[in-house]
Short mmCIF file of C-alpha atoms in Angstrom, two decimals:
data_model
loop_
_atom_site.label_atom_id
_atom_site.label_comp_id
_atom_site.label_asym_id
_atom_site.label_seq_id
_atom_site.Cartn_x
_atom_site.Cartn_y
_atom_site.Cartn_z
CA UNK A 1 -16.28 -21.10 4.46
CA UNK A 2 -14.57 -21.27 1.34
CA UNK A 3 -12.66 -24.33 0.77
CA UNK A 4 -8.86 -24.12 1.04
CA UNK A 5 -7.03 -24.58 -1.95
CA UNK A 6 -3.10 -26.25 -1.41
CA UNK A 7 -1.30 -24.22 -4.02
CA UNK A 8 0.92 -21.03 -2.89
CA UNK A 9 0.27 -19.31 -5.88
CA UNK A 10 2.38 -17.07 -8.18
CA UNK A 11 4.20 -14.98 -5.34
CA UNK A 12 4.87 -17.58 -2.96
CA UNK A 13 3.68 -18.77 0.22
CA UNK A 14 2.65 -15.33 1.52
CA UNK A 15 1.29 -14.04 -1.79
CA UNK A 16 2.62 -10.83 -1.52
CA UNK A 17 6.14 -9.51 -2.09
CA UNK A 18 7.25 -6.33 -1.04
CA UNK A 19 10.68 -3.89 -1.68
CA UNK A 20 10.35 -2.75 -5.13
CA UNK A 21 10.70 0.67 -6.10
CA UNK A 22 8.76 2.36 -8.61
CA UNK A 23 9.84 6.17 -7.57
CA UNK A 24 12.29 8.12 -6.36
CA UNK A 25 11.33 8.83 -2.42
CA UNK A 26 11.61 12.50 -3.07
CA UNK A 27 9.87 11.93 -6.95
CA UNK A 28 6.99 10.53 -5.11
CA UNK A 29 6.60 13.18 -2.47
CA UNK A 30 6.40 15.54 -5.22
CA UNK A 31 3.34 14.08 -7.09
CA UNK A 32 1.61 13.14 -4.16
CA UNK A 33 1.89 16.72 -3.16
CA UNK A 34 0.73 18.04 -6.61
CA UNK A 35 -2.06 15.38 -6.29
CA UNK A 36 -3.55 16.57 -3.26
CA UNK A 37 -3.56 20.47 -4.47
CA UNK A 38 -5.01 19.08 -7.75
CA UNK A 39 -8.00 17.07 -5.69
CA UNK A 40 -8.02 19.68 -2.12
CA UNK A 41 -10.97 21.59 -3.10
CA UNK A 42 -13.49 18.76 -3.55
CA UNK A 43 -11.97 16.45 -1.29
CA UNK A 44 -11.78 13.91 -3.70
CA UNK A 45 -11.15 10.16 -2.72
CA UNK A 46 -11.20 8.35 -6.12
CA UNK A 47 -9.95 8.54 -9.19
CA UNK A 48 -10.69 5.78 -11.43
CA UNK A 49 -8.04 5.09 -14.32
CA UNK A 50 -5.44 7.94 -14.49
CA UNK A 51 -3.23 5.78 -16.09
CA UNK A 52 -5.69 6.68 -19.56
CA UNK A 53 -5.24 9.90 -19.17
CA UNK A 54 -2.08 11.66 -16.91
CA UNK A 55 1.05 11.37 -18.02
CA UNK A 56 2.57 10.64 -14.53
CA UNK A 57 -0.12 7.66 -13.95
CA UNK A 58 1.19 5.94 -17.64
CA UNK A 59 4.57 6.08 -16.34
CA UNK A 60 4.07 4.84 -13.25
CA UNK A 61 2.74 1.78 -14.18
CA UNK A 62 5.64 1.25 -16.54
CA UNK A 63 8.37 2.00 -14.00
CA UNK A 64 11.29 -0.40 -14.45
CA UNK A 65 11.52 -1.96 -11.03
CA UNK A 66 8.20 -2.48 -11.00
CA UNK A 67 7.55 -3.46 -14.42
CA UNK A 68 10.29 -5.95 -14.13
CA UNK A 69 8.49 -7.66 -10.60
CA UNK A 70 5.30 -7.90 -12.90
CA UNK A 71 6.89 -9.74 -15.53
CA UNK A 72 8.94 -11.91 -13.20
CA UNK A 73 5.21 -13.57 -11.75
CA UNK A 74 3.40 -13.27 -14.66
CA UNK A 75 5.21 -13.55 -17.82
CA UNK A 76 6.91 -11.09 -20.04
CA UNK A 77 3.59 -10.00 -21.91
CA UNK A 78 1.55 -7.20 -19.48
CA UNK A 79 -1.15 -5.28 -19.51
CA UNK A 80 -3.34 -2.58 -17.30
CA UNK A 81 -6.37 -4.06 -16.14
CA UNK A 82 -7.93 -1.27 -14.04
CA UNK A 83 -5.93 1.60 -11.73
CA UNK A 84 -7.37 3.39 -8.80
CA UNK A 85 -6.04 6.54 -7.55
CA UNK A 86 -6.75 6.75 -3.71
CA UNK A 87 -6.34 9.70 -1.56
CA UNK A 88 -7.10 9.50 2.66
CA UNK A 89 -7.75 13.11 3.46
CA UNK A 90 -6.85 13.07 7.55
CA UNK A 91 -9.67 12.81 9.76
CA UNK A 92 -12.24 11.84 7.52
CA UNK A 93 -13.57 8.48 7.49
CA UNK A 94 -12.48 5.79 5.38
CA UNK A 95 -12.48 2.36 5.88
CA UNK A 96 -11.66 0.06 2.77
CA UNK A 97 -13.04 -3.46 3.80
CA UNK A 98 -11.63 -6.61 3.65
CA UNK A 99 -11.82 -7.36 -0.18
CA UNK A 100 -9.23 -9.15 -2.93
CA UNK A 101 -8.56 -7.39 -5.77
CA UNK A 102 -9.06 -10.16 -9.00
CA UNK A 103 -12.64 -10.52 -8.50
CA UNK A 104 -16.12 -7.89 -8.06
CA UNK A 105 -19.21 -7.12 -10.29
CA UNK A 106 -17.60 -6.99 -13.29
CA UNK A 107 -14.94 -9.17 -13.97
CA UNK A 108 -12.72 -11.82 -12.47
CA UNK A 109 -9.15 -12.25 -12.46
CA UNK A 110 -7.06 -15.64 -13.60
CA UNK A 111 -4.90 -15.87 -9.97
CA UNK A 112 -2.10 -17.73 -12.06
CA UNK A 113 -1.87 -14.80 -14.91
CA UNK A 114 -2.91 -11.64 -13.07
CA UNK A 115 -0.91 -9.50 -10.36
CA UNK A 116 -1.95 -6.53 -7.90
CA UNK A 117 0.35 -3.20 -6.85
CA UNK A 118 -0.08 -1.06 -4.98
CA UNK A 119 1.78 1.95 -4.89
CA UNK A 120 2.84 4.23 -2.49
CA UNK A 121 2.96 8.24 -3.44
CA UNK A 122 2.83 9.35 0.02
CA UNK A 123 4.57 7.78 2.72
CA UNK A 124 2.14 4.64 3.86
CA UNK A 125 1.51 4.55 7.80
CA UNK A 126 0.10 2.95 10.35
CA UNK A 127 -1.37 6.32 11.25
CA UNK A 128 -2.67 7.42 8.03
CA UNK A 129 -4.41 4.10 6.81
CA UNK A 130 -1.46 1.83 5.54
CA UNK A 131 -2.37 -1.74 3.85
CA UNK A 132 -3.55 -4.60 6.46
CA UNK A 133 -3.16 -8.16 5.08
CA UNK A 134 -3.88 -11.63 5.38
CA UNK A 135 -0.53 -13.01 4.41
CA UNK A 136 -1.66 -16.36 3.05
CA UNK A 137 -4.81 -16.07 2.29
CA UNK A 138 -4.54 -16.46 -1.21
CA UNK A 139 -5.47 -20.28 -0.05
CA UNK A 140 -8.47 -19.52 0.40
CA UNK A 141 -9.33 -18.74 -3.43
CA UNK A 142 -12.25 -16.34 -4.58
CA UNK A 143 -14.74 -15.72 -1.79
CA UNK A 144 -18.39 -13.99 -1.37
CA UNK A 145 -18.45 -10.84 -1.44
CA UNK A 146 -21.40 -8.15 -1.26
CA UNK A 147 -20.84 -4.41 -1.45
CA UNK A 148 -20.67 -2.50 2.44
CA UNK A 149 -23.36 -0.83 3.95
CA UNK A 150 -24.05 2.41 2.67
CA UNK A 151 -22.07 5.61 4.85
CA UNK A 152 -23.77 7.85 1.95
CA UNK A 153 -19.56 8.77 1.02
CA UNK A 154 -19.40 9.87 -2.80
CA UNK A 155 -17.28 7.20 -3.67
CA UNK A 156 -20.27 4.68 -3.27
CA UNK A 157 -20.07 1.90 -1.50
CA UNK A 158 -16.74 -0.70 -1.64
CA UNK A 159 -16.98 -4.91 -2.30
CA UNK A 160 -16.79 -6.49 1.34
CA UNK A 161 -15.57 -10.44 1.44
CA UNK A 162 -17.03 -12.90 3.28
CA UNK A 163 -16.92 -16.35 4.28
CA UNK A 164 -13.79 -16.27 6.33
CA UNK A 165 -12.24 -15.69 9.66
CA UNK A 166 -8.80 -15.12 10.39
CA UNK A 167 -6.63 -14.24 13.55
CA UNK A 168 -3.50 -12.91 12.08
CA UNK A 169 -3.24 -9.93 10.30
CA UNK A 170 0.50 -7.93 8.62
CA UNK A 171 0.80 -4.05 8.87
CA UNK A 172 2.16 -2.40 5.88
CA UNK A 173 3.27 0.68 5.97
CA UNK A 174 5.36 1.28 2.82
CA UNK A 175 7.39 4.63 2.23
CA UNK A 176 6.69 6.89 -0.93
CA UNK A 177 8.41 5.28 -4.20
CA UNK A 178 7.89 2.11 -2.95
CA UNK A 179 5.30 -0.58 -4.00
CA UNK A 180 3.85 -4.16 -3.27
CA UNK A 181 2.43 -6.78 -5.26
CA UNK A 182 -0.73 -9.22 -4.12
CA UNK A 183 -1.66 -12.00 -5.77
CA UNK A 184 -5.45 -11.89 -6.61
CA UNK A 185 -6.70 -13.18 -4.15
CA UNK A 186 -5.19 -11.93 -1.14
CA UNK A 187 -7.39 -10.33 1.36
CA UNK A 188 -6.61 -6.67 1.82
CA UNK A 189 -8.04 -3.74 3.87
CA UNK A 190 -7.29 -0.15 5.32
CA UNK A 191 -8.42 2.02 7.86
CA UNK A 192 -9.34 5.71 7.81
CA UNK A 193 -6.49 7.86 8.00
CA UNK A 194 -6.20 9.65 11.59
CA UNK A 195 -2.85 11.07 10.77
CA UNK A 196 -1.76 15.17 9.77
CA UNK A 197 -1.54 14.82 6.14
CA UNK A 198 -3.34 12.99 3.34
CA UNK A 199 -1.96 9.80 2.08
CA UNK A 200 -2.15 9.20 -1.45
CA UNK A 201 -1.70 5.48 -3.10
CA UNK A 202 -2.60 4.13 -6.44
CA UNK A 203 -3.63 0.63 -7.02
CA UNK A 204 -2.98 -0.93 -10.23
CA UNK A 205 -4.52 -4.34 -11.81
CA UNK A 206 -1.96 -6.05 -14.27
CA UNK A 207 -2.88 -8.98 -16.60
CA UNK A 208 -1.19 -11.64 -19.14
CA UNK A 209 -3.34 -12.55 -22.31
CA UNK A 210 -5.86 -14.73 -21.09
CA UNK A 211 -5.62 -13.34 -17.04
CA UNK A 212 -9.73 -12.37 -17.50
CA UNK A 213 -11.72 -15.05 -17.08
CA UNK A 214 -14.94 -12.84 -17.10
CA UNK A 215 -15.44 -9.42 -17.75
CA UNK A 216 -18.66 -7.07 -18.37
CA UNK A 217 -18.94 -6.16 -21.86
CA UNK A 218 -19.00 -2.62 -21.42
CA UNK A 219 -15.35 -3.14 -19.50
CA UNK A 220 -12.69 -1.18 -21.00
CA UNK A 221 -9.95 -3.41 -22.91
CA UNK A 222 -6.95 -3.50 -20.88
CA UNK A 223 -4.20 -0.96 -21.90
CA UNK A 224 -0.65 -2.99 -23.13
CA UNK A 225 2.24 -2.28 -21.58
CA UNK A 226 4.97 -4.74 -22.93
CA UNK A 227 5.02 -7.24 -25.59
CA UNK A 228 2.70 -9.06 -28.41
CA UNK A 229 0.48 -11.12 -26.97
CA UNK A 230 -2.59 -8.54 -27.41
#
């Protein structure tokens, strides 16, 4: 077990805040119903990045409301780490394990100058594979992780923490236009989506100068969003 650190962190006791728009509900619907046309035919799950590269992803990121949250934990100076576009298609098996967000493989996250959203495009349930949390567990700092077992999915195989048990777990089912942040470290997981219709989230990684404590050289640079620190 991972020793438990004392401090809350830079969202509080909880580390996680929720209630921020970043959409219009009926904005979101939209694009998460153009999404799923777009990625229907191959059933794709993941999309790595879109904020490079579609124009709806790039503003996304930069929506006020949002934007404005960021700033507020981690200074007024942000950047785009990493995004992951995630669609559940109903009925089809996907579990996302209990992970945190600042750390895998690659790179690793300062807690104190780095932020998680997650964004919801569709409407977030508890039927179609909404956001479980370990409010708190931000105390428990970086963990183990190792990647799952292999279910031979095309999106390979996710990071899996370890090193911790816990008893008390938060729903949270968001609606479409609406976001949460995590700090870091918070554990985080979702289930497979056994509802009618696919739900569609994208996860975004935000940074200050100086929020990457290690990162594989062939990482892309983060993308700036506000100010001059870069």
């Amino acid at each position: 077990m991972t020793d438990v650190t004392s401090a809350d962190g830079i969202l509080g006791r909880r580390g996680l805040r929720t209630g921020i728009e970043w959409s219009t509900p009926g904005a979101a619907r939209a694009r998460a119903a153009q999404l799923v046309a777009e990625h229907r035919a191959r059933r794709q799950e993941i999309v790595r990045n879109p904020h490079l590269a579609a124009d709806w992803a790039r503003a996304a990121v930069r929506a006020r409301p949002l934007l404005a949250a960021v700033q507020e934990a981690i200074g007024p100076d942000v950047a785009v780490e990493n995004t992951f576009l995630v669609v559940k298609w109903p009925h089809r098996a996907f579990e996302i394990p209990w992970h945190q967000d600042g750390i895998d493989a690659r790179l690793e996250l300062d807690p104190d100058r780095s932020v998680s959203a997650w964004l919801a495009i569709s409407d977030a349930t508890l039927d179609n594979g909404c956001l479980h949390a370990v409010a708190g567990s931000q105390h428990f700092g970086y963990l183990p992780f190792a990647s799952e077992a292999d279910h031979g999915a095309e999106r390979g195989r996710a990071d899996q923490a370890t090193g911790f048990t816990t008893d008390a777990t938060t729903a949270l089912p968001l609606p479409s236009g609406s976001a949460l942040l995590m700090d870091s470290r918070l554990l985080h997981r979702s289930g497979t989506n056994t509802g009618d219709g696919a739900r569609v989230g994208l996860n975004v990684r935000y940074v200050a100068p100086g929020g990457i404590r290690r990162r594989d050289a062939q990482s892309p640079s983060p993308a700036p969003v506000t100010g001059t620190g870069w």
